[in-house]
Each structure stands twice: as structure tokens, then as C-alpha cells.
Coordinates of N, CA and C in Angstrom, one line a residue:
M419 N 4.5 -17.7 -7.5 CA 4.3 -16.3 -7.0 C 3.4 -15.6 -8.0
R420 N 2.4 -14.9 -7.4 CA 1.4 -14.2 -8.2 C 0.8 -13.0 -7.5
V421 N 0.1 -12.2 -8.2 CA -0.6 -11.1 -7.6 C -2.1 -11.3 -7.7
E422 N -2.8 -11.2 -6.7 CA -4.3 -11.3 -6.7 C -4.9 -10.1 -6.0
T423 N -6.1 -9.8 -6.3 CA -6.8 -8.8 -5.5 C -7.4 -9.6 -4.3
Y424 N -7.7 -8.8 -3.3 CA -8.1 -9.4 -2.0 C -9.3 -10.3 -2.2
S425 N -9.3 -11.4 -1.4 CA -10.5 -12.2 -1.1 C -10.4 -12.6 0.3
D426 N -11.5 -13.0 0.9 CA -11.6 -13.4 2.3 C -10.7 -14.6 2.6
K427 N -10.3 -15.3 1.6 CA -9.4 -16.4 1.8 C -8.1 -16.0 2.5
Y428 N -7.7 -14.7 2.2 CA -6.5 -14.2 2.8 C -6.7 -13.2 3.9
L429 N -7.8 -13.2 4.6 CA -8.1 -12.3 5.6 C -7.1 -12.3 6.7
T430 N -6.8 -13.5 7.2 CA -5.8 -13.6 8.3 C -4.4 -13.1 7.9
D431 N -4.0 -13.4 6.7 CA -2.7 -12.9 6.2 C -2.7 -11.4 6.1
V432 N -3.8 -10.8 5.6 CA -3.8 -9.4 5.4 C -3.8 -8.7 6.8
I433 N -4.5 -9.2 7.7 CA -4.5 -8.6 9.1 C -3.1 -8.6 9.6
S434 N -2.4 -9.7 9.4 CA -1.0 -9.8 9.9 C -0.1 -8.8 9.1
L435 N -0.3 -8.7 7.8 CA 0.5 -7.7 7.0 C 0.3 -6.3 7.5
I436 N -1.0 -5.9 7.8 CA -1.3 -4.6 8.2 C -0.7 -4.3 9.6
E437 N -0.8 -5.3 10.5 CA -0.2 -5.2 11.8 C 1.3 -5.0 11.7
N438 N 1.9 -5.8 10.9 CA 3.4 -5.7 10.7 C 3.8 -4.3 10.1
F439 N 3.0 -3.8 9.1 CA 3.2 -2.5 8.6 C 3.1 -1.4 9.6
H440 N 2.0 -1.5 10.4 CA 1.8 -0.5 11.5 C 3.0 -0.5 12.5
A441 N 3.4 -1.7 13.0 CA 4.5 -1.8 13.9 C 5.8 -1.3 13.4
E442 N 6.1 -1.6 12.1 CA 7.3 -1.2 11.5 C 7.4 0.2 11.0
A443 N 6.2 0.7 10.5 CA 6.3 2.0 9.8 C 5.5 3.1 10.3
V444 N 4.3 2.9 10.8 CA 3.4 4.0 11.1 C 3.0 4.2 12.6
S445 N 3.5 3.3 13.4 CA 3.0 3.4 14.8 C 3.4 4.7 15.5
E446 N 4.5 5.3 15.1 CA 4.9 6.6 15.7 C 4.0 7.7 15.3
Y447 N 3.3 7.5 14.2 CA 2.3 8.6 13.7 C 1.0 8.3 14.4
D448 N 0.6 7.1 14.5 CA -0.7 6.7 15.1 C -0.5 5.4 15.9
G449 N -0.3 5.6 17.2 CA 0.1 4.4 18.0 C -1.1 3.4 18.2
V450 N -2.3 3.8 17.8 CA -3.4 2.9 18.0 C -3.6 2.0 16.8
I451 N -3.8 0.7 17.1 CA -4.2 -0.2 16.1 C -5.3 -1.1 16.7
D452 N -6.4 -1.3 15.9 CA -7.6 -2.0 16.3 C -7.9 -3.1 15.3
K453 N -7.7 -4.3 15.7 CA -7.9 -5.5 14.8 C -9.4 -5.5 14.3
A454 N -10.4 -5.1 15.1 CA -11.7 -5.1 14.6 C -11.9 -4.0 13.5
A455 N -11.2 -2.9 13.6 CA -11.3 -1.9 12.6 C -10.6 -2.3 11.3
I456 N -9.5 -3.0 11.5 CA -8.8 -3.6 10.3 C -9.7 -4.5 9.5
I457 N -10.4 -5.4 10.2 CA -11.3 -6.4 9.6 C -12.4 -5.7 8.9
E458 N -13.0 -4.7 9.6 CA -14.2 -4.0 9.0 C -13.7 -3.2 7.8
T459 N -12.6 -2.6 7.8 CA -12.0 -1.9 6.6 C -11.8 -2.8 5.5
I460 N -11.2 -3.9 5.7 CA -10.9 -4.9 4.7 C -12.2 -5.4 4.1
K461 N -13.1 -5.8 4.9 CA -14.4 -6.4 4.4 C -15.2 -5.4 3.7
T462 N -15.1 -4.1 3.9 CA -16.0 -3.2 3.2 C -15.3 -2.4 2.1
A463 N -14.0 -2.6 2.0 CA -13.2 -1.9 0.9 C -13.5 -2.5 -0.4
E464 N -13.2 -1.6 -1.4 CA -13.3 -2.1 -2.8 C -12.1 -3.1 -3.0
H465 N -12.4 -4.3 -3.3 CA -11.3 -5.3 -3.3 C -10.4 -5.2 -4.5
N466 N -10.8 -4.4 -5.5 CA -9.9 -4.2 -6.6 C -8.8 -3.1 -6.4
T467 N -8.8 -2.7 -5.1 CA -7.7 -1.7 -4.7 C -6.8 -2.3 -3.7
A468 N -6.9 -3.6 -3.4 CA -6.1 -4.3 -2.4 C -5.4 -5.4 -3.2
F469 N -4.1 -5.3 -3.5 CA -3.4 -6.2 -4.3 C -2.4 -7.0 -3.3
L470 N -2.5 -8.3 -3.5 CA -1.7 -9.2 -2.6 C -0.6 -10.0 -3.4
L471 N 0.5 -10.0 -2.8 CA 1.6 -10.8 -3.3 C 1.5 -12.2 -2.7
I472 N 1.1 -13.2 -3.5 CA 0.9 -14.6 -3.0 C 2.1 -15.4 -3.3
I473 N 2.6 -16.0 -2.3 CA 3.7 -17.0 -2.4 C 3.4 -18.2 -1.6
N474 N 3.4 -19.3 -2.3 CA 3.0 -20.6 -1.7 C 1.6 -20.5 -1.0
D475 N 0.7 -19.9 -1.7 CA -0.7 -19.7 -1.2 C -0.9 -18.9 0.1
V476 N 0.1 -18.1 0.4 CA 0.1 -17.2 1.5 C 0.3 -15.7 1.0
A477 N -0.5 -14.8 1.5 CA -0.3 -13.4 1.2 C 0.9 -12.9 2.0
Q478 N 2.0 -12.6 1.3 CA 3.3 -12.2 1.9 C 3.5 -10.7 1.7
G479 N 2.7 -10.0 0.9 CA 2.8 -8.6 0.7 C 1.5 -8.0 0.3
I480 N 1.4 -6.7 0.4 CA 0.1 -6.0 0.1 C 0.5 -4.6 -0.5
L481 N -0.2 -4.2 -1.5 CA -0.2 -2.8 -2.0 C -1.7 -2.4 -2.0
Y482 N -2.1 -1.6 -1.1 CA -3.5 -1.2 -0.9 C -3.7 0.3 -1.0
G483 N -4.8 0.7 -1.6 CA -5.0 2.1 -1.8 C -6.5 2.3 -2.1
T484 N -6.8 3.5 -2.7 CA -8.1 3.8 -3.0 C -8.1 4.4 -4.4
M485 N -9.3 4.4 -5.1 CA -9.4 5.0 -6.3 C -10.1 6.4 -6.1
L486 N -9.6 7.3 -6.8 CA -10.2 8.7 -6.8 C -10.4 9.2 -8.2
R487 N -11.4 10.1 -8.3 CA -11.6 10.7 -9.6 C -11.0 12.0 -9.6
S488 N -10.2 12.3 -10.6 CA -9.5 13.6 -10.7 C -10.5 14.7 -10.9
P489 N -10.5 15.7 -10.0 CA -11.4 16.9 -10.3 C -10.9 17.7 -11.4
M490 N -9.7 17.5 -11.9 CA -9.2 18.3 -13.0 C -9.7 17.8 -14.4
N491 N -9.7 16.5 -14.6 CA -10.1 15.9 -15.9 C -10.9 14.7 -15.8
G492 N -11.3 14.2 -14.7 CA -12.2 13.1 -14.5 C -11.4 11.7 -14.6
G493 N -10.1 11.8 -14.8 CA -9.4 10.5 -14.9 C -9.3 9.8 -13.6
Q494 N -9.0 8.5 -13.7 CA -8.9 7.7 -12.5 C -7.5 7.8 -11.8
I495 N -7.5 8.0 -10.5 CA -6.2 8.1 -9.8 C -6.2 7.0 -8.7
F496 N -5.1 6.3 -8.6 CA -4.9 5.3 -7.5 C -4.0 5.9 -6.5
Q497 N -4.5 6.1 -5.2 CA -3.7 6.6 -4.1 C -3.3 5.5 -3.2
E498 N -2.0 5.2 -3.1 CA -1.6 4.1 -2.2 C -1.6 4.5 -0.7
F499 N -2.1 3.6 0.1 CA -2.0 3.8 1.6 C -1.0 2.9 2.2
I500 N -0.9 1.6 1.8 CA 0.0 0.7 2.3 C 0.7 -0.1 1.2
W501 N 2.0 -0.1 1.3 CA 2.8 -1.0 0.4 C 3.8 -1.7 1.4
Y502 N 3.5 -2.9 1.7 CA 4.3 -3.6 2.6 C 4.5 -5.1 2.2
V503 N 5.7 -5.6 2.4 CA 6.1 -7.0 2.1 C 6.8 -7.5 3.3
N504 N 6.4 -8.7 3.8 CA 7.1 -9.3 4.9 C 8.6 -9.4 4.7
K505 N 9.4 -9.2 5.7 CA 10.8 -9.1 5.6 C 11.5 -10.1 4.8
E506 N 11.1 -11.4 4.9 CA 11.7 -12.5 4.2 C 11.5 -12.4 2.7
F507 N 10.5 -11.6 2.3 CA 10.2 -11.5 0.8 C 10.3 -10.1 0.3
R508 N 11.1 -9.3 0.9 CA 11.2 -7.9 0.5 C 11.7 -7.7 -0.9
G509 N 12.5 -8.6 -1.4 CA 13.0 -8.5 -2.8 C 11.9 -8.7 -3.8
K510 N 10.8 -9.1 -3.4 CA 9.6 -9.3 -4.3 C 8.7 -8.1 -4.3
G511 N 9.0 -7.1 -3.5 CA 8.1 -5.9 -3.4 C 8.1 -5.1 -4.7
V512 N 9.2 -5.0 -5.4 CA 9.3 -4.2 -6.6 C 8.4 -4.9 -7.7
W513 N 8.5 -6.2 -7.7 CA 7.7 -7.0 -8.7 C 6.2 -6.8 -8.4
L514 N 5.8 -6.8 -7.1 CA 4.4 -6.5 -6.8 C 4.0 -5.1 -7.3
L515 N 4.9 -4.1 -7.1 CA 4.6 -2.7 -7.6 C 4.4 -2.7 -9.1
E516 N 5.3 -3.4 -9.8 CA 5.3 -3.4 -11.2 C 4.0 -4.1 -11.7
E517 N 3.6 -5.2 -11.1 CA 2.4 -5.9 -11.5 C 1.2 -5.1 -11.3
V518 N 1.1 -4.4 -10.1 CA 0.0 -3.5 -9.8 C -0.1 -2.4 -10.8
Q519 N 1.0 -1.8 -11.2 CA 1.0 -0.7 -12.2 C 0.4 -1.2 -13.5
K520 N 0.8 -2.4 -13.9 CA 0.3 -3.0 -15.2 C -1.2 -3.2 -15.1
Y521 N -1.7 -3.7 -14.0 CA -3.1 -3.9 -13.7 C -3.9 -2.6 -13.8
L522 N -3.4 -1.6 -13.1 CA -4.0 -0.3 -13.0 C -4.1 0.3 -14.4
K523 N -3.0 0.3 -15.1 CA -3.0 0.9 -16.4 C -4.0 0.2 -17.3
S524 N -4.1 -1.1 -17.3 CA -5.0 -1.8 -18.1 C -6.5 -1.6 -17.7
S525 N -6.6 -1.1 -16.5 CA -8.0 -0.8 -16.0 C -8.4 0.6 -16.2
G526 N -7.5 1.4 -16.9 CA -7.9 2.8 -17.2 C -7.4 3.8 -16.2
V527 N -6.6 3.4 -15.2 CA -6.1 4.4 -14.2 C -5.0 5.2 -14.9
S528 N -5.1 6.5 -14.8 CA -4.1 7.4 -15.4 C -3.0 7.9 -14.5
I529 N -3.2 7.9 -13.2 CA -2.2 8.4 -12.3 C -2.1 7.4 -11.1
M530 N -0.9 7.1 -10.6 CA -0.6 6.4 -9.4 C 0.2 7.2 -8.5
I531 N -0.3 7.4 -7.3 CA 0.3 8.2 -6.2 C 0.9 7.2 -5.2
M532 N 2.2 7.3 -4.9 CA 2.8 6.5 -3.9 C 3.3 7.4 -2.8
A533 N 3.3 6.9 -1.6 CA 3.7 7.7 -0.4 C 5.1 7.3 0.0
V534 N 5.8 8.2 0.6 CA 7.1 8.0 1.3 C 7.0 8.4 2.7
L535 N 7.1 7.5 3.6 CA 7.1 7.8 5.1 C 8.4 8.4 5.5
E536 N 8.4 9.5 6.1 CA 9.6 10.2 6.5 C 10.4 9.5 7.6
N537 N 9.9 8.5 8.2 CA 10.6 7.8 9.2 C 11.3 6.5 8.7
S538 N 11.3 6.3 7.4 CA 11.9 5.1 6.8 C 12.9 5.5 5.8
K539 N 13.8 4.7 5.3 CA 14.8 5.0 4.3 C 14.4 6.0 3.3
T540 N 14.1 7.2 3.7 CA 13.5 8.2 2.9 C 14.2 8.5 1.6
D541 N 15.5 8.9 1.7 CA 16.3 9.2 0.5 C 16.3 8.1 -0.5
K542 N 16.5 6.9 0.0 CA 16.6 5.7 -0.8 C 15.3 5.5 -1.5
I543 N 14.2 5.6 -0.8 CA 12.9 5.3 -1.4 C 12.6 6.4 -2.4
K544 N 12.9 7.7 -2.1 CA 12.6 8.8 -3.1 C 13.4 8.6 -4.4
K545 N 14.6 8.2 -4.3 CA 15.4 7.9 -5.5 C 14.9 6.7 -6.2
F546 N 14.4 5.7 -5.5 CA 13.8 4.5 -6.1 C 12.6 5.0 -7.0
Y547 N 11.7 5.7 -6.4 CA 10.5 6.2 -7.1 C 10.9 7.0 -8.3
E548 N 11.9 7.9 -8.2 CA 12.3 8.7 -9.3 C 12.8 7.9 -10.4
R549 N 13.6 6.8 -10.1 CA 14.1 5.9 -11.1 C 13.0 5.3 -11.9
L550 N 11.8 5.0 -11.2 CA 10.7 4.4 -11.9 C 9.8 5.4 -12.6
G551 N 10.2 6.7 -12.6 CA 9.4 7.7 -13.3 C 8.4 8.5 -12.5
F552 N 8.4 8.3 -11.2 CA 7.5 9.0 -10.3 C 8.1 10.4 -10.1
K553 N 7.3 11.4 -9.9 CA 7.7 12.8 -9.6 C 7.2 13.2 -8.2
K554 N 8.1 13.9 -7.5 CA 7.6 14.5 -6.2 C 6.5 15.4 -6.4
M555 N 5.4 15.3 -5.7 CA 4.2 16.1 -5.9 C 4.0 17.0 -4.7
E556 N 4.0 16.5 -3.5 CA 3.7 17.4 -2.4 C 4.2 16.7 -1.1
T557 N 4.2 17.5 0.0 CA 4.6 16.9 1.3 C 3.4 17.0 2.2
H558 N 3.1 16.0 2.9 CA 2.0 16.0 3.9 C 2.5 16.1 5.3
Y559 N 1.8 16.7 6.2 CA 2.1 16.7 7.6 C 1.0 16.1 8.4
V560 N 1.3 15.3 9.4 CA 0.3 14.6 10.1 C 0.4 15.0 11.6
R561 N -0.8 15.1 12.2 CA -0.9 15.4 13.7 C -2.0 14.5 14.2
S562 N -1.7 13.8 15.3 CA -2.8 13.1 16.0 C -3.7 14.1 16.7
L563 N -5.0 13.9 16.6 CA -6.0 14.8 17.2 C -6.5 14.1 18.5
N564 N -6.1 12.9 18.8 CA -6.5 12.3 20.0 C -6.0 13.1 21.2
G565 N -6.9 13.3 22.1 CA -6.5 14.0 23.4 C -6.5 15.6 23.3
L566 N -6.7 16.1 22.1 CA -6.7 17.6 22.0 C -8.1 18.1 22.5
G567 N -8.0 19.2 23.3 CA -9.2 19.8 23.9 C -9.9 20.8 23.1

């Protein structure tokens, strides 16, 4: 078991992980999923922001986000978009998070932002993040703009 940043070797695995994440967690917010868009996003993204949990040479989990520059002090911020581990390996998700935090810290990242989806074990996840030292920062609201006139 190891953590690697994305490489095309794992493209099929990553597509599957993102499709699973969408079906399980975000489809009610955005019912549309486009495999071609997933591939384009993966291939053009900064690969040092896509971390994969590799078990038996298969990507079984992903923690993917983007790097931002703080407008307040110029520090590096990592904003998570997807943290997903296939069901049979869920117990390894915390290890993936911890390894990514170590990597980010050693790379000079000063802040890590993790999201909590309101349609999933919200209270449990919030308490989990607080135990790890995360603080609640803000609440986001989402609205699909498809079909609006």
C-alpha cells in the first residue's frame, strides 16, 4: 500500500473512482457526469494535486484538489474537491489523508481545506475533521444553473 501522485498508468482506475464518487456522493447536486470531461480534466490537471491510494498496483482511493495562493499572505493552500476510497478499502482512507497532509506540509503548503458534503454522514465527518485539528470555516450553497432562463 502506498500513495502516489497521478500518472496515466492509473487513468482507468481514476475514472472509475470519480464515477463512484459521483454516484455515491454528488449526483444529487449535479446529476450530469461526462466521461470525456473527466478524462480531459485528469489529463490537464496538475498531477501533484491528485493523490492516489495504490493497493496491489490498483488505485483504490483518491484525494484530489487544487493549489491556491492565499490573497492574505501569499501562502499555499490546498483545496480538496474529491476524497473517495472504494468501499472495500474505506479503512485506508484516513491513512491516505494523513500521507497527503505530510506530503503537502513538506511541499510548503500552509493550509489544507477539506469539504463535508451535507448529504453524507455529516455530523460524523465534521467530528472526525475536528479531532484531526480542522476548524469549521464556512458553509457553501450550491445551485444547478442548467435549465435556468
